[in-house]
Coordinates of C-alpha atoms and ligand atoms in Angstrom, one line a residue:
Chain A
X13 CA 16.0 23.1 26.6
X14 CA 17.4 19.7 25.6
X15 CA 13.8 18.5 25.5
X16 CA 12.9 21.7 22.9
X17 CA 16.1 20.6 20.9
X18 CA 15.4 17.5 20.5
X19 CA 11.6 17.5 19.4
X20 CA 13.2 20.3 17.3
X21 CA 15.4 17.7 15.8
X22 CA 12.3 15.0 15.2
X23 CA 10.5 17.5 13.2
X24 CA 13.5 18.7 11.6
X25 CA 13.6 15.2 10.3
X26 CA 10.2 14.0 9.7
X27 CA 10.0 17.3 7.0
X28 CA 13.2 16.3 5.4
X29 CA 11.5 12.7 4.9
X30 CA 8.6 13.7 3.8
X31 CA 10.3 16.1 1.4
X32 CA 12.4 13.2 -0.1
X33 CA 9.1 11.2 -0.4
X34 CA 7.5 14.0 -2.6
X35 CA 10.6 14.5 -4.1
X36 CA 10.7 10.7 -5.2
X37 CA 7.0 10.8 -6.0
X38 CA 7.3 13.5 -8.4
X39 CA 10.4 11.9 -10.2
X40 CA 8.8 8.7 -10.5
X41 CA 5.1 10.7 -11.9
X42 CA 7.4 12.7 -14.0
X43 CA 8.8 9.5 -15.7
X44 CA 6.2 7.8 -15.9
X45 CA 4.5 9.8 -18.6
X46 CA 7.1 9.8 -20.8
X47 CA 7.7 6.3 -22.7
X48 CA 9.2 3.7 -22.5
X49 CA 6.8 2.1 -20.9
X50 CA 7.1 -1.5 -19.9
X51 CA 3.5 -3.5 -20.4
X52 CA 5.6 -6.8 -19.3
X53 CA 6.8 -5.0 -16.1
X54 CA 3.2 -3.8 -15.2
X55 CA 1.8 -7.3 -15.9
X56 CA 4.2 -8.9 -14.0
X57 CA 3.8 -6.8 -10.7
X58 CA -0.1 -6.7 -11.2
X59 CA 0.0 -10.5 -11.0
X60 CA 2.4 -10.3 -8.3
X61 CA 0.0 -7.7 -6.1
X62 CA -3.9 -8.7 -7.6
X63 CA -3.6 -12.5 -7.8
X64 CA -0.7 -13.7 -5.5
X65 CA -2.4 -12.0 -2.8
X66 CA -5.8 -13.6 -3.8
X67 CA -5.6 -16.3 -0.8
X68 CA -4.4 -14.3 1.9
X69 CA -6.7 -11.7 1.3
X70 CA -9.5 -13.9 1.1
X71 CA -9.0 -15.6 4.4
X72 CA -9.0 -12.7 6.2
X73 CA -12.2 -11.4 4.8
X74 CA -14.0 -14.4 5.3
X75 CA -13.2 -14.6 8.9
X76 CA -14.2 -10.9 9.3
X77 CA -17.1 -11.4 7.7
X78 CA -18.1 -14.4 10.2
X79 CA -16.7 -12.6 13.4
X80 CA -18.8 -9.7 12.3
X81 CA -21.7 -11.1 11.8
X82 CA -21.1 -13.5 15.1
X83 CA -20.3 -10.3 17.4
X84 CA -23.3 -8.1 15.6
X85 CA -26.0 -10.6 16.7
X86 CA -24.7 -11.0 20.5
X87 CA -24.8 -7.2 20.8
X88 CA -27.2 -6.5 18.9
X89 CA -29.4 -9.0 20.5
X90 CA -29.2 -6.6 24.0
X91 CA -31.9 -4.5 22.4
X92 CA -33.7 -6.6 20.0
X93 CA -32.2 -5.2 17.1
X94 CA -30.7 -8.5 15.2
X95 CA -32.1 -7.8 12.5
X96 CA -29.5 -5.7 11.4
X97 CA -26.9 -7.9 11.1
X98 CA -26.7 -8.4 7.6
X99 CA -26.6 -4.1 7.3
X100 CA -23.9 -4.1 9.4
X101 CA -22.1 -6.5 7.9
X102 CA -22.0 -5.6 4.7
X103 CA -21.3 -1.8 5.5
X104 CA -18.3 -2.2 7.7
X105 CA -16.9 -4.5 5.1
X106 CA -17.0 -2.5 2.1
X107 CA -16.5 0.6 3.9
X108 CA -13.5 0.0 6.1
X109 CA -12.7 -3.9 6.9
X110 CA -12.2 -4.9 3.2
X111 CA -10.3 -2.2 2.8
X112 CA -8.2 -1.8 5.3
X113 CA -7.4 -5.4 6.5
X114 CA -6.5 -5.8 3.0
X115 CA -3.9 -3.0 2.4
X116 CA -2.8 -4.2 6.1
X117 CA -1.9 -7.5 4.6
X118 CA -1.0 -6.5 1.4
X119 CA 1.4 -4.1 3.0
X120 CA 3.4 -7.2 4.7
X121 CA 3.8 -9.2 1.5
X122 CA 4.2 -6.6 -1.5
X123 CA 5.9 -3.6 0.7
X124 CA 8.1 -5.8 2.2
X125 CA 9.0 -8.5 -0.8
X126 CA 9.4 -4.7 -2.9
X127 CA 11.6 -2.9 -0.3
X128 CA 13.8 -6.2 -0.3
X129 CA 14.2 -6.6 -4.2
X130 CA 14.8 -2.9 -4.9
X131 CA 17.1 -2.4 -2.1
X132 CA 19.2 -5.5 -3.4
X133 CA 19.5 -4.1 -6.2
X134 CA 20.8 -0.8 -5.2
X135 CA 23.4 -2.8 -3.4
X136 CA 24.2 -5.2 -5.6
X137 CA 24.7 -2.4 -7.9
X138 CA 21.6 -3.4 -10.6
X139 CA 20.4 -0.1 -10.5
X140 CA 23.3 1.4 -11.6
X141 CA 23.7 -1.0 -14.3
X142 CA 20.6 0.1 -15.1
X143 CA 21.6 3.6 -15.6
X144 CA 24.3 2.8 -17.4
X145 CA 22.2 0.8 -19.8
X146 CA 20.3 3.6 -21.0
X147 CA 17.4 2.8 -18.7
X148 CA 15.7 5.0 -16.2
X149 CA 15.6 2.7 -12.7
X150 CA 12.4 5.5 -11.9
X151 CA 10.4 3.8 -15.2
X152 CA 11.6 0.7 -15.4
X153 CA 11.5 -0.3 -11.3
X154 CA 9.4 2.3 -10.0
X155 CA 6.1 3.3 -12.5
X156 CA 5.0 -0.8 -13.3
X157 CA 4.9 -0.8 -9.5
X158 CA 2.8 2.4 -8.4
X159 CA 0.9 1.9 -10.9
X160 CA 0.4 -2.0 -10.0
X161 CA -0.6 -0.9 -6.7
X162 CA -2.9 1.7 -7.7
X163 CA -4.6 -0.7 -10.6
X164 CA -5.2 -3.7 -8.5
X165 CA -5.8 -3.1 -5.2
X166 CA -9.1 -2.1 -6.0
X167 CA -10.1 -5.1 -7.6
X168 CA -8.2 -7.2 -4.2
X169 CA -10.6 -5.1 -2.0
X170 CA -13.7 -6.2 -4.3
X171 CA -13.1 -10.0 -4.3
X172 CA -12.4 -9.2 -0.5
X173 CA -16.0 -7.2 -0.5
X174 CA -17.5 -10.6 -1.2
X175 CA -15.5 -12.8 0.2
X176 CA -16.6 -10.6 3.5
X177 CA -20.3 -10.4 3.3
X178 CA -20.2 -14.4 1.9
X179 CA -18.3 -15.5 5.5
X180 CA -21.1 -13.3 7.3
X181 CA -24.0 -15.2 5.3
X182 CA -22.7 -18.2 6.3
X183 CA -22.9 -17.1 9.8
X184 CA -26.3 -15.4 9.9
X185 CA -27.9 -18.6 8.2
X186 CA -26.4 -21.2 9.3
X187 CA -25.6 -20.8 13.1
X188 CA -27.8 -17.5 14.0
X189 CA -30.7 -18.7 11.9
X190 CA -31.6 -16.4 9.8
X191 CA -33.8 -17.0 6.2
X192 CA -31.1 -17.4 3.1
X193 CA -33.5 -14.8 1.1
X194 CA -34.6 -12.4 4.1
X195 CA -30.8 -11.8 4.8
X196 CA -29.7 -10.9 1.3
X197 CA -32.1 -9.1 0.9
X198 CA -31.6 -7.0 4.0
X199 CA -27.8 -6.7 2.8
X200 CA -28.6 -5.1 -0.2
X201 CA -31.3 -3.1 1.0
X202 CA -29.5 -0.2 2.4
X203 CA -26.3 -0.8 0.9
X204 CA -25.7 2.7 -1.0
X205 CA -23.1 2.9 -4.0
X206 CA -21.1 5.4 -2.0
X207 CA -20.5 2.2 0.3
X208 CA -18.4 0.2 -2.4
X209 CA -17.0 3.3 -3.8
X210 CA -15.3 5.0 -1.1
X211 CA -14.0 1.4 -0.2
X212 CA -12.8 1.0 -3.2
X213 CA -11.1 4.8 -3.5
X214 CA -9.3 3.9 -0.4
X215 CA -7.9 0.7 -1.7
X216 CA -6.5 2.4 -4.9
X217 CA -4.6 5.2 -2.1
X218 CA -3.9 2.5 0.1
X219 CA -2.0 0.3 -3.5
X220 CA -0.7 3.5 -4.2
X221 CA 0.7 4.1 -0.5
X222 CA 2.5 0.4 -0.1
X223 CA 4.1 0.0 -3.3
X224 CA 4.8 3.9 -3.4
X225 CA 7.0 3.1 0.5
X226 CA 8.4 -0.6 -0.9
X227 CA 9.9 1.3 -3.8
X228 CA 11.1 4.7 -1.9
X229 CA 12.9 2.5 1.0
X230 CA 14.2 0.2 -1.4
X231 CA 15.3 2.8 -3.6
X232 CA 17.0 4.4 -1.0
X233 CA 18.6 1.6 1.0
X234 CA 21.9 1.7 2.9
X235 CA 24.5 -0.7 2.2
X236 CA 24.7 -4.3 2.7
X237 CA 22.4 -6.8 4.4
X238 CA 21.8 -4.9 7.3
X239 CA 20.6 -2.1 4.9
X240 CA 18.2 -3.9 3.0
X241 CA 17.1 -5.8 6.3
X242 CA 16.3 -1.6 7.9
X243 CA 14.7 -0.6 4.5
X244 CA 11.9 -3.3 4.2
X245 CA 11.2 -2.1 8.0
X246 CA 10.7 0.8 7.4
X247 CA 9.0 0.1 4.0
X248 CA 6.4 -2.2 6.1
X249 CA 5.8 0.1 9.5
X250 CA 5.5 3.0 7.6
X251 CA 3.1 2.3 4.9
X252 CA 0.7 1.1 7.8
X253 CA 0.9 4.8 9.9
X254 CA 0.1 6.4 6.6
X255 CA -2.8 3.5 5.5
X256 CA -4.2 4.5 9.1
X257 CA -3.6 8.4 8.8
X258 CA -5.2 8.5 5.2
X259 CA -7.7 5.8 6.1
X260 CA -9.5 8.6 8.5
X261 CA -8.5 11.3 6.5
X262 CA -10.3 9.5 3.3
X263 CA -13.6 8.5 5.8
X264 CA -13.9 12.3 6.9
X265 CA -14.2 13.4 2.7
X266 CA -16.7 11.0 2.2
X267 CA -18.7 10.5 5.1
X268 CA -18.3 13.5 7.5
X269 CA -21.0 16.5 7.8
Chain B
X1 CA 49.0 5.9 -32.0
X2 CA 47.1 9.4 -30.8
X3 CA 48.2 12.9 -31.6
X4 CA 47.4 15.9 -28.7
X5 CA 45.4 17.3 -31.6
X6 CA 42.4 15.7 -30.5
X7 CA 40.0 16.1 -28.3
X8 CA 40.1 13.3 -25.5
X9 CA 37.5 11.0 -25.2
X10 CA 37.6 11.6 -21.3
X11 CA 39.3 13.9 -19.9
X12 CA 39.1 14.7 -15.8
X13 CA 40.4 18.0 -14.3
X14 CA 40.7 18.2 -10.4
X15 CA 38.5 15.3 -9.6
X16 CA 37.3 15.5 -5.8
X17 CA 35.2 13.2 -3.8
X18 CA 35.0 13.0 0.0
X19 CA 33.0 10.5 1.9
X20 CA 32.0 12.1 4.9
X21 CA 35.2 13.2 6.4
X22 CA 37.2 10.5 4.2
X23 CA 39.0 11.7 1.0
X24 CA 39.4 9.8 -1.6
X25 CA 39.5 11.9 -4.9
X26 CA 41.6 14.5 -4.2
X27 CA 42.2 16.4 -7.2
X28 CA 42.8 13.9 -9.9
X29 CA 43.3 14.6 -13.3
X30 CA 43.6 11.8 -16.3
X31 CA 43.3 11.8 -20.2
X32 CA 42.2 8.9 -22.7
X33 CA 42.5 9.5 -26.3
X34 CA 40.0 8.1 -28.6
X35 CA 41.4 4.4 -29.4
X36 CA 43.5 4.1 -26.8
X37 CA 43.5 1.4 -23.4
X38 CA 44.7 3.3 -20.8
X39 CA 44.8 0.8 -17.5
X40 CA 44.4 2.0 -14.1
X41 CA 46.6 0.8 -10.7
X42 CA 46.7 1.4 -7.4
X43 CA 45.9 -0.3 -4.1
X44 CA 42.6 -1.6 -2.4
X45 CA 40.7 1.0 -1.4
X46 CA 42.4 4.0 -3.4
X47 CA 39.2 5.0 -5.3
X48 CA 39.5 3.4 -8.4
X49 CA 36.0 2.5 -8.9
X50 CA 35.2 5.7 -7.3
X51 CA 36.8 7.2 -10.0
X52 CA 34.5 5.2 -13.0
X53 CA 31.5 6.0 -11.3
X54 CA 32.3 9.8 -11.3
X55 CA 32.9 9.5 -15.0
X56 CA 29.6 7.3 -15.5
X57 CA 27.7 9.9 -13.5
X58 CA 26.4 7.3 -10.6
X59 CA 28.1 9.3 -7.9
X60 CA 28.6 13.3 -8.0
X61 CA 32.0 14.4 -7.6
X62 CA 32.2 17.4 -5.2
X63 CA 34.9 19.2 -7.4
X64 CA 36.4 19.1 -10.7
X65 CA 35.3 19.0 -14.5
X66 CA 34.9 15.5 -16.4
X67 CA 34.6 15.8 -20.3
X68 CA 33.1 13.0 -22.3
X69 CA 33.9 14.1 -26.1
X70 CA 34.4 17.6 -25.0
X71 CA 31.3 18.1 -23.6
X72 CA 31.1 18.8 -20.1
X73 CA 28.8 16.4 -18.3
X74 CA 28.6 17.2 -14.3
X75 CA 26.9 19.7 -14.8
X76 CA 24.1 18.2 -17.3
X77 CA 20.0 18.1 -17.0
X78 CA 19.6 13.8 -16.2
X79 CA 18.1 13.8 -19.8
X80 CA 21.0 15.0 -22.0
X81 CA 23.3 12.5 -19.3
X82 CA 20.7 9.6 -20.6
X83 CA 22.2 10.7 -24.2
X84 CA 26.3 11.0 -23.0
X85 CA 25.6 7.2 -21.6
X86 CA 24.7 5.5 -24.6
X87 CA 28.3 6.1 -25.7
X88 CA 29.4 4.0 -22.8
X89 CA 29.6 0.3 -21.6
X90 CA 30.7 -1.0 -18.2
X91 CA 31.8 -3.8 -16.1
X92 CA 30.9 -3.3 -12.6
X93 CA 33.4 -4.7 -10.5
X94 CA 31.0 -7.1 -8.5
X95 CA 29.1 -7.9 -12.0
X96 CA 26.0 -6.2 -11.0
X97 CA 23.8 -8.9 -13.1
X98 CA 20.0 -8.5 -13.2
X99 CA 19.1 -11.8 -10.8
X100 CA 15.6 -11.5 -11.7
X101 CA 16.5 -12.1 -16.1
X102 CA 18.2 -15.0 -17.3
X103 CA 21.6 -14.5 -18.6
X104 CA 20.8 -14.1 -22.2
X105 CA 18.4 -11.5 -21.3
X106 CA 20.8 -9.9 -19.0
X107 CA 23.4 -9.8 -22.1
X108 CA 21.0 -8.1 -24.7
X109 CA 19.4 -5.9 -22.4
X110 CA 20.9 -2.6 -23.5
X111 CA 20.1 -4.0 -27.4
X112 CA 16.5 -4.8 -26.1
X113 CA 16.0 -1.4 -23.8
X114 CA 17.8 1.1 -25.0
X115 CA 18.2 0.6 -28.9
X116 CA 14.7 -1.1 -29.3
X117 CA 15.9 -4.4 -31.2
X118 CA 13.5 -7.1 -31.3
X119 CA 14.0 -9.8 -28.9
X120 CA 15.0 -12.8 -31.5
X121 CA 17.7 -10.7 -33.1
X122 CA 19.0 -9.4 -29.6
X123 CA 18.9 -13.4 -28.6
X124 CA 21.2 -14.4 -31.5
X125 CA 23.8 -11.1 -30.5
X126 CA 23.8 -12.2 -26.7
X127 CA 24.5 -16.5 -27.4
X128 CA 27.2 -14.9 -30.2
X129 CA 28.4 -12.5 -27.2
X130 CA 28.5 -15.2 -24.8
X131 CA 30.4 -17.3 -27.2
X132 CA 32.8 -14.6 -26.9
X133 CA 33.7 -15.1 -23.5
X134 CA 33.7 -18.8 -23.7
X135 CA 30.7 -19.2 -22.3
X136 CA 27.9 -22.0 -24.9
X137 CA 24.3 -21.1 -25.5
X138 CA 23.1 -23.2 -22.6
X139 CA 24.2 -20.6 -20.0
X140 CA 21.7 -18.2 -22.0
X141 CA 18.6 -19.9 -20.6
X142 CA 19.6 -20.2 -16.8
X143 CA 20.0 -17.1 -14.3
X144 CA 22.9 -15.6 -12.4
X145 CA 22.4 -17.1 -9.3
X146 CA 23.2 -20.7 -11.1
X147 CA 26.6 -19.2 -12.0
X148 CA 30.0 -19.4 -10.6
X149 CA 31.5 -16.3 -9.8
X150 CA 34.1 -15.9 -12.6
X151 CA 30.9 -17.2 -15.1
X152 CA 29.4 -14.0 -13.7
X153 CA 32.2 -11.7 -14.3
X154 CA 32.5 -13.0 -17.9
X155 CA 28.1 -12.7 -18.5
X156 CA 29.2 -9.1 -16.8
X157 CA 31.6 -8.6 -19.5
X158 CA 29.7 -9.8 -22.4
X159 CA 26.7 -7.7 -21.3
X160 CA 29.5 -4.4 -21.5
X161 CA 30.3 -5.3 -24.9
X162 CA 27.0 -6.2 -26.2
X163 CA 26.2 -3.0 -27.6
X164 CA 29.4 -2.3 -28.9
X165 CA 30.0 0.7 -27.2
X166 CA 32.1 3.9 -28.0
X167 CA 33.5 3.9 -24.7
X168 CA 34.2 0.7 -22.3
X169 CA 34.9 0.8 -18.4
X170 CA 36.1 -2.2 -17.4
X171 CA 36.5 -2.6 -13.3
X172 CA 38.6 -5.6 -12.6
X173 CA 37.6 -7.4 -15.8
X174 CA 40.0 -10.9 -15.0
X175 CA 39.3 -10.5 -10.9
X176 CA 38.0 -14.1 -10.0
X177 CA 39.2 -16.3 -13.6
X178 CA 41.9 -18.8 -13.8
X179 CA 45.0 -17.4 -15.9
X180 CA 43.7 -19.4 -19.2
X181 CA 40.4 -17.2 -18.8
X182 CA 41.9 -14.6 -17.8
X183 CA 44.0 -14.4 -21.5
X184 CA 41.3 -15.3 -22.9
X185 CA 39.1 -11.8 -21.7
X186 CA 42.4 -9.8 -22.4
X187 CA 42.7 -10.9 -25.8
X188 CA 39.1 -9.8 -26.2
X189 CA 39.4 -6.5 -24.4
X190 CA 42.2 -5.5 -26.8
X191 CA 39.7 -6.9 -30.2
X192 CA 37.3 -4.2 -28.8
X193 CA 40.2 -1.6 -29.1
X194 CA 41.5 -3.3 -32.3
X195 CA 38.2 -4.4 -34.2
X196 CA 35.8 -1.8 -33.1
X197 CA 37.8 1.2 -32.5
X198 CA 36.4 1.5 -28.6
X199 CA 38.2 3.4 -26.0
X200 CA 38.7 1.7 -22.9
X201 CA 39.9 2.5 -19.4
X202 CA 39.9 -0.6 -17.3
X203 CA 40.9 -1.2 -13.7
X204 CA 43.2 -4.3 -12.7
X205 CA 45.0 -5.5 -9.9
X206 CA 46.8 -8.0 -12.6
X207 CA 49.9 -6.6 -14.0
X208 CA 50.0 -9.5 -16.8
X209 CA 46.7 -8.3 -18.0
X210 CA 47.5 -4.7 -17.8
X211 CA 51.0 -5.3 -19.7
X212 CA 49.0 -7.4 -22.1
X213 CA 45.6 -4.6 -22.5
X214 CA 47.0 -1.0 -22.2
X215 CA 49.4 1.5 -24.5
X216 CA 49.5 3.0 -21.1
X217 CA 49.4 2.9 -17.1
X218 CA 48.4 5.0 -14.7
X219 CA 49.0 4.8 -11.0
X220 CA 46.5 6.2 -8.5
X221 CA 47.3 6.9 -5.0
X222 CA 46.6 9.4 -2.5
X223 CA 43.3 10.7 -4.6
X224 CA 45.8 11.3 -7.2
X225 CA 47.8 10.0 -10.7
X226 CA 51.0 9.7 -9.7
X227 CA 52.5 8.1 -12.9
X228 CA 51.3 7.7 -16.2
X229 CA 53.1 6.5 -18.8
X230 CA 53.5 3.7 -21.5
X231 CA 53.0 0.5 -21.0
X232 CA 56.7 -0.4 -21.9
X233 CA 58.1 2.1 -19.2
X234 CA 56.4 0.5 -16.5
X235 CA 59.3 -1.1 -15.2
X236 CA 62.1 1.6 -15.5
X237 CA 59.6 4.3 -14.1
X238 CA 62.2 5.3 -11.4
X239 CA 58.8 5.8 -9.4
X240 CA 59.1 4.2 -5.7
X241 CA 55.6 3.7 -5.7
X242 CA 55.2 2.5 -8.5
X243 CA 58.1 -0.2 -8.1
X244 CA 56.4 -1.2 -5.0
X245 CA 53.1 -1.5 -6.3
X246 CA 54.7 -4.1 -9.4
X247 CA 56.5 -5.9 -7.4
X248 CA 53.9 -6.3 -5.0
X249 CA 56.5 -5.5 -1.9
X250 CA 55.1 -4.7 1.3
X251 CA 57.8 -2.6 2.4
X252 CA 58.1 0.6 0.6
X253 CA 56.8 4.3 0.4
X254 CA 53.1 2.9 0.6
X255 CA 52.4 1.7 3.8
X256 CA 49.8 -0.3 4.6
X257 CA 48.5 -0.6 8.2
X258 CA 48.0 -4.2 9.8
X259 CA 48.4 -4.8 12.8
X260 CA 50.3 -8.4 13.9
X261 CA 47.8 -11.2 14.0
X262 CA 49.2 -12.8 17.4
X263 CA 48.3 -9.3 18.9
X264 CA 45.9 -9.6 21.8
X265 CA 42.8 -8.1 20.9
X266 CA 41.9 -5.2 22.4
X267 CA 39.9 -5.6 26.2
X268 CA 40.7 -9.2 25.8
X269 CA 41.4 -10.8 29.4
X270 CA 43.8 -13.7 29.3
Ligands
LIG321 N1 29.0 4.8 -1.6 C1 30.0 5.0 -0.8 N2 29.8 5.5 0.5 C2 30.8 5.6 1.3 N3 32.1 5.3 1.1 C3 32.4 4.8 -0.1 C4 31.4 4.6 -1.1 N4 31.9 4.1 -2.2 C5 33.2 4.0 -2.0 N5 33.5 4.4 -0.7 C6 34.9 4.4 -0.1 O1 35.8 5.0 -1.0 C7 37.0 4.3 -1.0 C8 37.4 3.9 -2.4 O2 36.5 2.9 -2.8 P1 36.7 2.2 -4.2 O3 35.6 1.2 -4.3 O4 36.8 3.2 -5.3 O5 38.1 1.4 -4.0 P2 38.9 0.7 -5.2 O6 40.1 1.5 -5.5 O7 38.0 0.3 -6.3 O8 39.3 -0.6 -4.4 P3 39.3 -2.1 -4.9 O9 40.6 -2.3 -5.7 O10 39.4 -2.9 -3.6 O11 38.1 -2.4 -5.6 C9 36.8 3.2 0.0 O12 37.5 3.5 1.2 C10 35.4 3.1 0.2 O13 35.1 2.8 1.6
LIG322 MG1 37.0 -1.3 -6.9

């Protein structure tokens, strides 16, 4: 009976979570199309997200792209198919590597750094201030953020698109020998649009996920250190589960029969 | 100075706030007429800030009715609020400074956000504020965390006054300065009452700055006002607790719970 009680009690709490994260996401969607806006603010985080995370994104797509291209040819070789390397590459990349390794790192540096800076301010008091200043914390904290997130990550998973396929070219001609020409050729032959898109939908949901947890946690941190410490925790662990959960739940729309 | 006639800038009725099982508003009722410096005291922990917070709508009172200008505002859609709050300013009692802006910004923000003045203009009104509280224009370019803690208090201070509002909240306002300072910020807390017809309520722990800002005193303890009066009754109040409380003794009606320091802790082995 315990037992009953206390899954009782898990679910209990997961809805109430996931009712203040609508709740919060609605609020911030309903401010934000309303003015003020703040054009500094959004250039500031976009910077912050697109470009600060340029090197960290781009080392982990290059590797990728080599180990990819390294561990295609070995298993592919089993039944003479190595040909394919360049195919594989290039579609696991745009389709789910650049993507989700991305938003994966993305989620430690901008979820976190977010959570921290929002959650000091709610206990150091700036968002009150705020309020008392005739300025809505939603607008001014919240929207430049989301909307950050949602603007740039897309163009991160791009430059990561390349970076990706790039690392497995160096691979496939340099150490597994292939021809410069024959292999970029072979990565763009059966590389479909829907490839780079869906990749690239993901990336805007996945933007939208980890700025969208940095702010909520933040937002809603406890007091003192300890707080803000628990809210970029929780800010980081769960905007991964839900990049994970949507990541399949994205694939399925675009790819499943 | 103030007739009944009018209606009260605030006005509280049966202000209640629990924290979980802990009370700390418990009923509370207080007045301030337009003009006037009424100057909250009380002990550590009695809900004084509580209490400004309630009025500035950052926390919800459970009970009770607060009146801003007649109109009731605890009850009020967060837009209409947005439009009460531009009558107010306030000094949070830990400063509450934007660390990411430098001071000057910090100082003109409400100028910059809220009434859309260009940022030149609002630069010249925040190194003129900051002048104010004797702070010179080369504290405008660098940012809180480069300040001492009284420098702080005063940027805090200069950013409440900035927009010259109707209605000023000032939570420990000389907390943290030297006495010189600390004059210095009461003599300007009563120029806002004198020069620009604000209406303050302020919070100190320092009687010489409550004698010097308020026409009147109120005590808060228990979640209540226990005393109000003019400032020059404060010492012939024939209130016990209020005679404690100004003479600072630590025997009296209020008792305050310490235990003795030598006291072996509790589950210590020795
Ligand atoms: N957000 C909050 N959550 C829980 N308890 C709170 C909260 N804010 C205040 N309290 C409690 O309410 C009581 C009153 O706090 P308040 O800050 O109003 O005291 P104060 O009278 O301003 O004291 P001081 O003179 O030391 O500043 C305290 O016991 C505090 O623990
Ligand atoms: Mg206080």
């Amino acid at each position: 009976m315990n037992f009953v009680a206390a899954i009782g009690r898990l679910l209990i709490s997961f809805f109430q979570a996931v009712g203040r994260i609508a709740m919060f996401t609605g609020l911030a969607l309903f401010h934000s199309l309303r003015p003020p806006f703040y054009p500094r603010l959004i250039l500031r985080q976009m910077i912050d997200i697109g470009y600060y995370s340029l090197p960290v994104v781009g080392l982990t797509a290059i590797f990728t792209g080599m180990v990819l291209a390294l561990q295609s040819y070995s298993g592919f070789a089993r039944f003479s198919a190595e040909s394919a390397v360049a195919t594989v590459v290039v579609i696991s990349i745009t389709r789910e590597l650049g993507p989700v390794l991305a938003a994966l790192m993305v989620a430690g540096r901008i979820g976190a750094s977010m959570a921290a800076e929002i959650g000091t301010m709610r206990v150091t008091e700036q968002i009150d201030a705020l309020t008392t200043l005739s300025t809505n914390p939603y607008k001014y904290l919240v929207m430049p953020r989301l909307l950050a997130g949602l603007a740039m990550m897309p163009v991160l998973v791009l430059v990561a698109d390349i970076i990706g396929v790039f690392g497995g070219y160096i691979i496939g001609v340099n150490k597994l020998g292939f021809n410069p020409a024959a292999y970029l050729k072979s990565t763009f032959e059966y590389l479909e649009f829907k490839d780079v898109f869906s990749g690239l939908v993901k990336a805007s949901v996945f933007g939208f996920i980890i700025t969208l947890m940095g702010c909520y946690h933040g937002y809603h941190s406890q007091r003192g250190a300890q707080g803000v410490g628990t809210a970029t925790i929780n800010a980081v662990v769960s905007a991964l589960i839900l990049i994970l959960v949507f990541n399949y739940m994205i694939t399925e729309l675009f790819f499943a029969r | 100075m103030s007739t009944n006639l009018q209606t009260p800038k605030i006005k509280v009725r049966g202000l209640k706030k629990a924290f979980g099982n802990k009370v700390v508003l418990d009923g509370l009722d207080i007045d301030v007429m337009p003009g006037e410096s009424v100057v909250i005291i009380g002990g550590s922990g009695t809900g004084k800030s509580v209490l400004l917070k309630c009025i500035l709508g950052i926390i919800h009172p459970d009970a009770g009715s607060i009146e801003i200008d007649g109109e009731e505002v605890t009850r009020m859609s967060s837009r209409e609020r947005e439009r009460v709050m531009r009558k107010f300013g306030m000094l949070f009692q830990g400063g509450a400074l934007f660390d990411s802006l430098r001071v000057w910004e910090n100082v003109s923000f409400g100028l910059v956000q809220a009434q859309g003045m260009d940022r030149v203009q609002a630069k010249d009104i925040a190194i003129r504020k900051l002048a104010a509280v004797g702070l010179g224009p080369e504290v405008g370019e660098l940012l809180p965390a480069e300040l001492s803690g009284g420098m702080q208090k005063r940027v805090a201070l200069a950013r409440a006054i900035a927009t010259e509002p109707d209605i000023i909240l000032f939570d420990e306002p000389t907390t943290g300065l030297d006495p010189i300072m600390s004059d210095v910020i009461n003599d300007l807390i009563v120029d806002c009452v004198k020069q620009l017809g604000a209406t303050t309520l302020s919070i100190t722990h320092d009687l010489a700055s409550a004698r010097k800002i308020a026409h009147r005193i109120a005590m808060i303890y228990n979640g209540k006002i226990i005393w109000s009066g003019p400032v020059s009754k404060i010492d012939y109040t024939g209130n016990a607790y209020v005679d404690q409380f100004i003479h600072g003794r630590a025997e009296g009606p209020i008792k305050v719970e310490v235990g003795a320091i030598s006291d072996p802790l509790p589950g210590s082995r020795r």
